[in-house]
Coordinates of C-alpha atoms and ligand atoms in Angstrom, one line a residue:
M1 CA 0.2 0.3 0.4
A2 CA 1.0 3.5 -0.5
E3 CA 1.9 5.2 2.1
Y4 CA 0.1 8.8 0.7
D5 CA -2.8 9.3 -0.7
F6 CA -1.6 11.2 -3.2
D7 CA 2.1 12.5 -4.4
V8 CA 0.4 16.2 -3.9
L9 CA -2.7 17.8 -2.5
I10 CA -3.6 20.8 -3.4
I11 CA -5.0 24.0 -1.5
G12 CA -7.3 26.0 -3.5
A13 CA -8.1 26.3 -7.8
G14 CA -7.6 29.6 -8.7
P15 CA -4.8 30.4 -11.1
G16 CA -2.4 29.4 -9.3
G17 CA -3.2 25.2 -7.4
Y18 CA -5.0 24.3 -10.6
V19 CA -1.8 25.2 -13.2
A20 CA -0.4 22.9 -10.9
A21 CA -2.3 20.7 -10.2
I22 CA -2.5 20.7 -13.9
R23 CA 1.3 20.2 -14.5
A24 CA 2.0 17.5 -11.4
A25 CA -0.2 15.1 -13.6
Q26 CA 1.7 15.8 -16.4
L27 CA 4.1 15.0 -14.6
G28 CA 3.1 11.8 -13.7
L29 CA 2.7 12.4 -9.9
K30 CA -0.8 11.1 -8.5
T31 CA -2.5 14.2 -7.6
A32 CA -5.7 16.5 -5.8
C33 CA -7.0 19.9 -5.5
V34 CA -9.7 21.5 -2.3
E35 CA -11.4 23.8 -4.2
S36 CA -14.2 25.1 -1.9
R37 CA -16.2 27.3 -4.3
A38 CA -18.4 25.1 -6.6
T39 CA -16.8 25.9 -10.2
L40 CA -13.2 26.0 -11.0
G41 CA -10.6 28.4 -11.4
G42 CA -10.1 30.6 -8.1
T43 CA -11.1 34.3 -8.1
C44 CA -10.4 35.2 -11.1
L45 CA -12.7 33.1 -13.6
N46 CA -15.3 33.8 -11.2
V47 CA -15.3 36.8 -9.4
G48 CA -11.4 38.4 -11.6
C49 CA -9.7 38.1 -14.9
I50 CA -12.7 37.8 -16.9
P51 CA -16.0 38.9 -15.7
S52 CA -14.1 42.0 -15.4
K53 CA -12.4 41.6 -18.6
A54 CA -16.3 40.9 -20.3
M55 CA -18.0 43.6 -18.9
L56 CA -14.8 46.2 -19.7
H57 CA -14.3 44.8 -23.4
A58 CA -18.9 44.7 -23.7
S59 CA -18.7 48.7 -22.0
E60 CA -16.3 50.4 -24.6
Y61 CA -18.5 49.0 -27.6
Y62 CA -21.5 51.0 -25.9
D63 CA -18.8 53.7 -25.0
A64 CA -17.2 54.1 -28.1
A65 CA -20.6 53.4 -29.6
A66 CA -22.1 56.3 -27.5
S67 CA -19.9 58.6 -26.9
G68 CA -19.9 60.1 -31.1
A69 CA -15.9 58.1 -31.2
M70 CA -17.6 56.1 -33.7
T71 CA -19.2 59.7 -35.8
K72 CA -15.9 60.1 -36.5
M73 CA -14.5 56.7 -38.8
G74 CA -18.2 57.3 -40.4
V75 CA -20.3 54.6 -38.6
E76 CA -23.3 56.6 -37.1
V77 CA -24.9 54.7 -34.5
S78 CA -27.4 55.3 -31.0
P79 CA -26.5 52.1 -29.1
T80 CA -28.7 50.9 -26.6
L81 CA -28.0 49.2 -23.1
N82 CA -29.3 45.7 -22.4
L83 CA -27.4 45.7 -19.8
D84 CA -29.6 42.0 -18.9
A85 CA -27.4 41.3 -22.0
M86 CA -23.9 41.9 -21.0
H87 CA -24.1 40.3 -17.9
G88 CA -25.0 36.8 -19.6
Q89 CA -22.2 37.0 -21.7
R90 CA -20.3 37.9 -18.7
R91 CA -21.9 34.3 -17.3
D92 CA -21.7 32.7 -20.1
A93 CA -17.5 33.2 -20.6
V94 CA -17.6 32.9 -17.1
E95 CA -19.9 28.9 -17.2
Q96 CA -17.0 28.2 -20.4
L97 CA -14.0 29.0 -19.2
T98 CA -14.4 26.8 -15.3
G99 CA -16.0 24.2 -17.4
G100 CA -12.9 23.8 -19.4
I101 CA -10.5 24.0 -16.1
E102 CA -12.6 20.7 -15.4
Y103 CA -12.8 19.4 -17.9
L104 CA -9.0 19.8 -18.0
F105 CA -9.1 17.8 -14.5
K106 CA -10.2 14.9 -15.7
K107 CA -8.5 14.6 -19.1
N108 CA -4.8 15.0 -16.8
K109 CA -6.6 12.8 -13.6
V110 CA -6.3 15.0 -11.4
T111 CA -8.8 14.4 -8.5
W112 CA -11.2 17.2 -7.3
L113 CA -12.1 16.7 -3.3
K114 CA -14.5 19.3 -2.6
G115 CA -15.4 21.5 0.4
L116 CA -13.2 23.3 2.7
G117 CA -9.5 22.1 3.1
S118 CA -7.5 21.8 6.9
F119 CA -4.8 21.3 7.8
V120 CA -4.7 17.5 10.4
D121 CA -0.4 17.8 10.6
A122 CA 1.7 18.4 6.6
H123 CA 1.0 15.1 5.6
T124 CA -3.2 15.2 6.6
V125 CA -5.6 17.9 4.7
K126 CA -9.4 17.2 6.0
V127 CA -11.7 17.7 3.4
G128 CA -15.6 17.5 5.1
D129 CA -15.9 14.9 6.9
A130 CA -12.3 12.7 4.5
T131 CA -9.2 13.5 5.4
H132 CA -6.4 12.6 2.5
T133 CA -2.8 11.8 2.9
A134 CA 0.2 13.4 1.1
K135 CA 3.9 13.2 0.1
E136 CA 3.8 17.0 -0.6
V137 CA 0.3 19.8 -0.4
V138 CA 0.4 23.1 -1.7
I139 CA -1.4 26.5 -0.4
A140 CA -2.9 27.8 -2.8
T141 CA -5.7 29.7 -1.2
G142 CA -5.7 32.7 -2.7
S143 CA -7.1 36.8 -1.8
S144 CA -10.3 38.0 -0.1
V145 CA -11.4 41.7 0.0
T146 CA -9.6 43.7 1.9
P147 CA -12.6 45.7 4.3
L148 CA -12.8 49.3 4.9
P149 CA -13.2 49.4 8.8
G150 CA -16.7 51.3 9.3
V151 CA -18.0 50.7 6.4
E152 CA -20.4 47.1 5.6
V153 CA -20.7 45.6 2.3
D154 CA -24.0 44.2 1.2
N155 CA -23.2 42.8 -2.3
E156 CA -27.0 41.5 -2.7
K157 CA -28.0 45.0 -1.5
G158 CA -26.5 46.5 -3.9
V159 CA -25.0 50.1 -2.5
V160 CA -22.1 49.4 -1.1
V161 CA -20.5 46.4 -2.3
D162 CA -16.6 45.2 -3.0
S163 CA -15.7 44.2 -6.7
T164 CA -17.3 40.7 -7.1
G165 CA -20.9 43.0 -6.7
A166 CA -19.5 45.7 -8.8
L167 CA -19.4 42.9 -11.2
E168 CA -23.3 42.2 -10.8
L169 CA -25.3 45.6 -10.6
P170 CA -28.7 45.6 -12.1
K171 CA -28.7 48.7 -12.6
V172 CA -25.9 51.4 -14.0
P173 CA -26.0 53.9 -10.8
K174 CA -26.4 57.2 -11.2
N175 CA -23.2 58.1 -8.8
M176 CA -20.5 55.7 -7.7
V177 CA -17.9 56.6 -5.2
V178 CA -15.2 53.7 -6.3
I179 CA -12.8 53.8 -2.6
G180 CA -9.3 53.4 -3.6
G181 CA -8.3 54.2 -7.2
G182 CA -6.2 51.4 -7.3
V183 CA -7.0 48.4 -10.7
I184 CA -10.0 47.3 -9.7
G185 CA -11.6 51.0 -7.9
L186 CA -10.2 52.1 -11.8
E187 CA -11.3 49.4 -14.4
L188 CA -14.6 48.4 -12.4
G189 CA -15.6 52.4 -11.9
S190 CA -14.0 52.5 -16.3
V191 CA -17.0 49.9 -16.9
W192 CA -19.8 52.0 -14.4
R193 CA -18.6 55.8 -16.2
R194 CA -19.2 53.9 -19.7
L195 CA -22.1 52.7 -18.9
G196 CA -23.3 56.2 -18.0
A197 CA -22.8 56.6 -14.1
S198 CA -20.7 59.1 -12.3
V199 CA -17.8 57.8 -11.2
T200 CA -15.7 60.6 -7.7
V201 CA -12.5 57.7 -6.9
V202 CA -11.5 58.7 -3.4
E203 CA -7.9 57.4 -3.5
F204 CA -6.4 58.3 0.7
L205 CA -2.5 59.0 -1.5
D206 CA -1.8 62.0 -3.4
Q207 CA -1.9 60.3 -6.9
I208 CA -3.7 56.3 -8.2
L209 CA -2.5 54.2 -9.6
P210 CA 0.5 53.2 -6.3
G211 CA 3.3 51.2 -7.7
M212 CA 3.4 52.1 -11.3
D213 CA 5.8 55.2 -12.6
E214 CA 5.2 59.1 -11.5
D215 CA 4.8 59.2 -15.2
V216 CA 2.5 57.2 -16.0
R217 CA 0.5 57.9 -13.1
K218 CA 0.7 60.8 -13.5
E219 CA -0.8 60.6 -17.7
A220 CA -3.2 58.2 -16.6
N221 CA -5.0 60.2 -14.0
K222 CA -5.2 63.1 -17.0
I223 CA -6.5 60.1 -19.5
F224 CA -8.8 59.5 -16.8
K225 CA -10.0 62.6 -15.7
K226 CA -10.9 63.7 -19.2
Q227 CA -12.9 61.0 -19.5
G228 CA -15.4 62.1 -16.6
I229 CA -13.6 60.3 -13.3
E230 CA -13.8 62.6 -10.8
Y231 CA -11.7 62.5 -8.1
K232 CA -10.5 63.6 -4.1
L233 CA -6.9 62.6 -4.0
S234 CA -5.2 62.6 -0.5
T235 CA -8.4 61.8 0.8
K236 CA -9.1 59.4 3.3
V237 CA -13.0 57.6 3.5
T238 CA -13.2 57.5 7.5
G239 CA -17.2 56.3 7.2
V240 CA -19.9 55.4 4.6
S241 CA -23.6 55.1 6.3
V242 CA -26.9 53.9 3.9
R243 CA -30.7 54.7 4.1
G244 CA -33.3 53.3 1.7
K245 CA -30.9 53.3 -0.6
T246 CA -28.5 56.7 -1.1
A247 CA -24.7 55.6 1.1
T248 CA -24.0 59.7 2.5
L249 CA -19.4 58.8 2.6
T250 CA -18.2 60.9 5.5
L251 CA -14.4 62.1 3.4
E252 CA -11.6 63.5 5.2
P253 CA -7.9 64.7 3.9
A254 CA -5.7 61.9 5.0
A255 CA -3.4 64.7 6.6
G256 CA -6.4 65.7 8.8
G257 CA -9.0 68.5 8.8
E258 CA -12.2 68.9 7.6
E259 CA -14.9 66.5 7.7
E260 CA -17.2 66.2 4.2
A261 CA -19.7 64.7 2.6
L262 CA -20.6 62.7 0.1
K263 CA -23.8 61.3 -1.3
A264 CA -24.1 58.0 -4.2
D265 CA -27.0 55.1 -4.6
C266 CA -23.3 53.3 -5.3
V267 CA -20.1 52.7 -3.5
L268 CA -17.4 50.1 -4.5
V269 CA -14.9 49.4 -1.6
S270 CA -11.5 48.6 -3.3
I271 CA -9.0 49.3 -1.3
G272 CA -6.6 45.9 -1.1
R273 CA -6.3 42.1 -1.2
K274 CA -5.6 39.7 1.7
P275 CA -4.1 37.0 1.4
N276 CA -6.9 33.7 3.3
T277 CA -5.3 31.4 5.7
E278 CA -8.3 31.9 8.2
G279 CA -9.1 28.8 8.4
L280 CA -6.2 26.6 7.2
G281 CA -5.3 24.6 10.6
L282 CA -1.8 26.9 10.2
E283 CA -1.6 26.6 13.8
N284 CA -2.0 22.3 13.6
I285 CA 1.2 22.4 11.2
G286 CA 3.1 25.5 13.7
L287 CA 3.0 27.4 10.3
E288 CA 3.0 31.5 11.1
T289 CA 2.1 34.4 8.7
N290 CA 4.3 37.1 8.4
K291 CA 3.0 40.8 9.2
R292 CA 0.6 41.3 6.3
G293 CA -0.6 37.6 6.2
Q294 CA 1.7 36.3 3.5
I295 CA 3.3 32.7 3.3
E296 CA 6.1 33.1 3.4
V297 CA 8.1 31.2 0.9
D298 CA 12.0 30.9 -0.2
G299 CA 12.6 30.3 -4.0
Q300 CA 11.0 26.4 -4.2
F301 CA 7.8 27.2 -2.5
R302 CA 8.9 25.4 0.8
T303 CA 6.6 27.1 3.8
S304 CA 8.7 26.6 6.7
V305 CA 7.4 23.0 7.6
D306 CA 8.8 20.5 6.6
G307 CA 6.3 19.4 3.3
V308 CA 4.3 21.8 2.3
R309 CA 4.5 24.2 0.3
A310 CA 2.9 27.7 -0.7
I311 CA 2.0 29.9 -4.5
G312 CA 0.2 32.4 -5.7
D313 CA -1.5 35.6 -3.9
C314 CA -1.3 34.0 -0.1
V315 CA 2.9 34.4 -0.5
P316 CA 4.7 37.8 -0.8
G317 CA 5.0 39.0 -4.3
P318 CA 2.8 41.4 -6.6
M319 CA -1.7 39.4 -6.4
L320 CA -2.1 39.3 -10.2
A321 CA -2.7 35.5 -12.4
H322 CA -0.1 35.2 -14.4
K323 CA 2.3 35.1 -11.2
A324 CA 0.0 32.1 -9.8
E325 CA -0.2 30.0 -11.9
D326 CA 3.9 30.5 -13.6
E327 CA 4.4 29.2 -9.9
G328 CA 2.4 27.1 -10.2
I329 CA 4.3 25.1 -12.3
A330 CA 7.6 25.9 -11.0
V331 CA 5.9 24.3 -7.8
A332 CA 4.9 21.1 -8.9
E333 CA 7.9 20.8 -11.5
W334 CA 10.5 21.2 -8.5
I335 CA 8.2 18.6 -6.2
A336 CA 8.5 16.1 -9.5
G337 CA 12.4 17.0 -8.7
Q338 CA 13.0 19.2 -12.1
T339 CA 14.2 22.9 -11.4
G340 CA 11.3 25.3 -11.5
I341 CA 12.2 29.7 -12.1
V342 CA 10.1 32.1 -12.0
N343 CA 11.4 35.1 -12.7
H344 CA 9.7 38.0 -10.2
D345 CA 11.9 41.0 -11.9
V346 CA 9.8 40.2 -14.6
I347 CA 6.3 40.3 -14.2
P348 CA 4.5 42.6 -16.0
S349 CA 0.8 43.8 -14.8
V350 CA -1.4 45.3 -17.0
V351 CA -4.6 47.9 -16.3
Y352 CA -7.5 46.9 -18.1
T353 CA -8.6 50.3 -19.2
M354 CA -8.9 52.0 -22.2
P355 CA -5.3 53.5 -22.7
E356 CA -4.6 50.1 -21.6
I357 CA -2.1 50.4 -18.9
A358 CA 1.2 48.5 -19.1
G359 CA 4.6 47.9 -17.2
V360 CA 7.2 45.6 -16.9
G361 CA 10.5 45.9 -15.0
L362 CA 11.5 48.3 -12.4
T363 CA 9.7 52.1 -12.5
E364 CA 12.5 54.9 -13.4
E365 CA 11.9 55.8 -9.6
Q366 CA 13.6 52.7 -9.3
A367 CA 16.4 52.1 -11.5
K368 CA 17.8 55.6 -10.5
E369 CA 18.5 53.5 -7.0
K370 CA 19.3 49.8 -8.1
A371 CA 20.7 50.3 -11.7
P372 CA 24.0 49.0 -11.6
S373 CA 25.6 51.8 -13.4
G374 CA 23.9 53.7 -10.9
A375 CA 23.0 55.8 -13.5
I376 CA 20.0 55.0 -16.5
K377 CA 18.9 56.5 -19.9
V378 CA 15.3 57.4 -20.5
G379 CA 13.9 56.7 -23.7
K380 CA 9.6 58.2 -24.7
L381 CA 7.8 58.0 -27.3
P382 CA 4.3 59.7 -27.2
M383 CA 1.9 57.4 -29.3
L384 CA 0.3 60.0 -30.9
A385 CA 3.8 59.6 -33.0
N386 CA 3.1 55.7 -33.7
S387 CA 0.6 56.1 -36.9
R388 CA -0.9 52.8 -36.8
A389 CA -2.3 54.5 -32.8
K390 CA -2.5 57.8 -35.1
T391 CA -5.1 56.4 -37.9
N392 CA -6.8 54.3 -36.0
H393 CA -7.6 57.5 -33.2
E394 CA -5.8 56.6 -30.4
P395 CA -3.3 59.9 -29.0
D396 CA -3.1 59.3 -25.6
G397 CA -0.4 57.4 -24.1
F398 CA 2.8 56.8 -24.9
V399 CA 5.8 54.0 -24.4
K400 CA 9.0 54.5 -21.9
V401 CA 12.3 52.2 -22.4
I402 CA 15.0 52.7 -19.1
S403 CA 18.2 50.8 -19.7
D404 CA 21.3 51.1 -17.6
A405 CA 23.2 53.9 -18.6
E406 CA 26.6 51.5 -19.8
S407 CA 25.5 48.7 -20.1
D408 CA 22.1 49.4 -22.3
R409 CA 20.2 47.2 -20.4
V410 CA 16.5 46.7 -20.6
L411 CA 15.8 47.8 -17.1
G412 CA 11.5 48.2 -17.4
V413 CA 9.1 49.6 -20.0
W414 CA 6.2 51.0 -19.6
C415 CA 3.5 52.0 -21.9
I416 CA -0.6 53.3 -21.7
A417 CA -1.5 52.4 -25.5
S418 CA -4.7 50.6 -26.8
V419 CA -3.6 46.8 -26.6
A420 CA -0.3 48.7 -24.1
G421 CA -1.0 44.6 -22.3
T422 CA -0.1 43.2 -26.1
M423 CA 2.7 44.6 -25.9
I424 CA 4.2 44.3 -23.0
A425 CA 5.2 40.7 -23.0
E426 CA 7.4 41.8 -26.0
A427 CA 9.0 44.3 -23.4
A428 CA 8.7 41.0 -20.9
L429 CA 10.8 38.6 -23.0
A430 CA 13.0 41.0 -24.3
M431 CA 13.5 41.7 -20.2
E432 CA 13.9 38.0 -19.2
F433 CA 15.9 37.1 -22.3
G434 CA 18.8 40.7 -20.8
A435 CA 18.3 42.2 -23.9
T436 CA 19.0 45.8 -23.7
S437 CA 17.7 49.2 -25.6
E438 CA 19.7 48.5 -29.2
D439 CA 18.8 45.5 -29.3
I440 CA 14.8 45.2 -29.1
A441 CA 15.9 49.3 -31.6
Y442 CA 17.4 47.3 -34.0
T443 CA 14.0 44.7 -34.1
C444 CA 12.2 44.2 -37.0
H445 CA 8.8 45.0 -36.0
A446 CA 5.3 44.9 -38.4
H447 CA 4.0 48.4 -39.9
P448 CA 2.3 50.0 -38.7
T449 CA 1.6 48.5 -35.2
H450 CA 1.5 50.2 -31.6
S451 CA 4.5 47.8 -30.9
E452 CA 6.5 50.4 -33.5
A453 CA 6.5 52.8 -30.3
L454 CA 8.2 49.9 -28.1
K455 CA 10.5 50.4 -31.3
E456 CA 10.9 53.7 -31.8
A457 CA 10.9 54.3 -28.1
A458 CA 14.1 52.2 -27.8
M459 CA 15.2 54.2 -30.2
A460 CA 15.3 57.1 -28.6
V461 CA 16.7 55.6 -25.5
Q462 CA 19.9 56.4 -28.3
G463 CA 18.4 59.6 -29.3
K464 CA 17.9 58.7 -32.2
P465 CA 13.9 58.4 -33.0
I466 CA 12.1 59.1 -37.1
H467 CA 8.9 59.6 -36.1
M468 CA 9.8 62.7 -33.3
Ligands
LIG501 P1 -7.4 32.7 -6.2 O1 -7.6 32.8 -7.7 O2 -8.0 33.9 -5.5 O3 -7.8 31.0 -6.2 C1 -7.8 30.4 -4.7 C2 -9.0 29.3 -4.3 O4 -9.1 28.8 -3.3 C3 -10.7 29.6 -4.4 O5 -10.8 29.8 -5.4 C4 -11.5 30.5 -3.5 O6 -12.3 29.5 -3.1 C5 -10.0 28.8 -2.7 N1 -9.3 28.2 -1.7 C6 -9.0 28.7 -0.2 N2 -9.4 28.6 0.9 C7 -10.0 27.7 0.2 C8 -9.1 26.5 1.6 N3 -9.4 26.1 3.3 N4 -10.4 25.8 0.9 C9 -10.6 24.6 0.2 N5 -10.9 25.8 -1.1 C10 -10.2 27.3 -0.7 N6 -4.7 39.4 -12.1 C11 -4.6 39.3 -13.2 O7 -4.0 38.7 -13.4 N7 -5.2 39.4 -14.0 C12 -6.9 40.6 -14.5 O8 -7.4 41.2 -15.2 C13 -6.6 40.6 -12.9 N8 -8.3 41.3 -12.4 C14 -8.9 40.9 -11.2 C15 -9.6 41.3 -11.3 C16 -11.3 40.7 -9.9 C17 -11.8 42.4 -10.2 C18 -10.2 40.8 -9.0 C19 -10.7 40.4 -7.4 C20 -8.9 40.6 -9.4 C21 -8.9 40.5 -10.6 N9 -7.1 39.5 -10.8 C22 -6.0 40.0 -11.7 C23 -5.7 38.6 -10.1 C24 -6.3 37.9 -9.5 O9 -7.5 36.9 -9.4 C25 -5.3 36.9 -8.4 O10 -3.6 37.1 -7.9 C26 -5.5 35.3 -9.0 O11 -6.3 35.3 -9.1 C27 -4.6 34.9 -7.8 O12 -4.6 33.0 -8.3 P2 -4.5 32.5 -6.5 O13 -4.1 31.1 -7.6 O14 -3.4 32.6 -6.5 O15 -6.1 32.7 -5.9
LIG502 P1 -4.4 48.3 -5.1 O1 -4.3 48.0 -4.0 O2 -4.4 48.2 -6.7 O3 -5.2 49.6 -5.1 C1 -6.3 49.9 -4.1 C2 -6.0 51.8 -3.4 O4 -7.3 51.5 -2.5 C3 -4.8 52.7 -2.9 O5 -4.3 53.2 -3.9 C4 -4.2 52.7 -1.9 O6 -4.4 53.9 -2.0 C5 -6.2 53.1 -2.1 N1 -6.4 53.1 -1.0 C6 -6.5 51.6 1.2 N2 -6.9 52.4 1.7 C7 -7.9 53.7 1.6 C8 -9.6 54.3 2.1 N3 -9.2 54.2 3.2 N4 -9.3 55.2 1.9 C9 -9.0 55.7 0.4 N5 -8.1 54.5 -0.4 C10 -7.8 53.8 0.2 O7 -6.4 47.0 -4.9 P2 -7.4 46.7 -5.9 O8 -7.9 48.0 -6.6 O9 -8.3 46.8 -4.3 O10 -7.4 45.8 -6.3 C11 -6.6 44.5 -5.3 C12 -5.8 43.9 -6.1 O11 -6.0 42.9 -7.1 C13 -4.4 45.2 -7.1 O12 -3.5 45.0 -6.6 C14 -4.5 43.6 -8.6 O13 -3.1 42.3 -7.5 C15 -4.9 42.5 -7.8 N6 -6.6 43.2 -9.3 C16 -5.5 43.1 -10.9 C17 -6.0 43.2 -12.1 C18 -5.4 43.4 -12.7 O14 -3.9 43.0 -13.1 N7 -5.7 44.3 -13.6 C19 -7.7 43.9 -12.0 C20 -8.2 43.5 -10.9 C21 -7.3 43.7 -9.1

């Protein structure tokens, strides 16, 4: 009889967990994955990346038609919003993709253990009334919404909602206040702005999109303002009270000062996410979390407890699906005795607004401090100078390439462009291969494409762009 029921048991079937499970099974390991949701795919497929992109994509079409942007191209239309149908196509996308993971589990012979998993000991996990043993256990429990003290989210009622509630609103709010000018606030705020809501973003810091390059943050702020989003920066929300269908927010300058009130018929709380580690029985295996509630791991995703590894949103690093997926592949490879590598210095991030905002590597501010030679070179090209963007009536944004002043090795790339999320993949690949800005500049790019802006921004690092 085998010593354990499974070679590997993964808790959580988000992009970290389900990818780890499939790769482990591909590598010949007997694999189980515990998931408590009714469908596989985690936050990403059920209430995150996929449904938000479904609403962003559909609302972008509506906005293009409603705002008259298409008139410029000779297309005269007066759209009517069918919000039920828009939600329908979102649910469809989620159903198909989560069903697809179930199919992949069956195909790869991954056992789905349905229910909440918790540790009995380092090699034993309880799911419902049953216990299952495994040689290695991987924690991939992801994250959930950070609550704002004193603010009660009620997604059913739809007045004060989190990202999950904001994806499901049955009607377009008149006034929406978004608490937190981060990725979720701007993506979901954009959806409802496009569909007709007036949107105000209240942000604690003095600028939106913390963590991104300063130039990008300023330019994004201007673009969203032009689109009609209002801001209250350096402002904190101290309370929200709800009466019937109206919420009243109490705001205060972040540095302290006089209070003001703001009314809204919908409030979106999007002030970050926190790792899911409660109820996992970590105390039964003596595993502690750090100050941010994350599980610390080494380069092989091993925790401080033998036989227990962790990946994805519940470990340090950006809370992004592709980072979780790559860690899922790598952890399975380590468990199978191979070498699994994730280069955490080259993880792109994308905000899927219009235009999209994307970056990889260091910001200009970080590069000034960390450049190996102590100095940097920067090349920038406005999208207005890119023939395709100009022809498509997409003048906003720029591409910026940051490289080390001596070696010319690329340290970071940032773009704001309609297809920045697609463009950033090339920059990530270049950086992964240790490219210099000259390597990018001398790589032939198809014409006319938005990607030529990356080539020209790289040429601008040498001071020689053609179209500027
Ligand atoms: P999760 O996807 O959170 O999955 C963890 C799973 O574990 C969950 O299904 C949960 O039910 C299960 N679980 C937890 N505890 C237990 C337990 N004890 N027993 C059994 N099961 C358990 N990232 C991007 O890269 N691009 C985007 O466009 C993007 N958009 C987003 C939009 C929104 C609105 C949100 C909220 C997030 C978005 N993200 C995006 C972030 C992305 O969803 C996460 O980074 C990603 O899902 C993390 O993957 P994970 O596998 O670590 O965890
Ligand atoms: P976030 O960390 O991106 O932004 C939260 C914002 O709220 C910050 O700007 C912060 O300063 C602000 N804030 C915090 N407390 C506040 C307060 N009391 N009052 C006002 N502002 C306050 O978090 P968000 O937007 O909730 O997203 C969570 C995570 O989900 C992201 O960090 C990202 O990892 C992931 N995500 C990724 C997406 C993508 O890749 N396109 C899309 C959506 C989410």
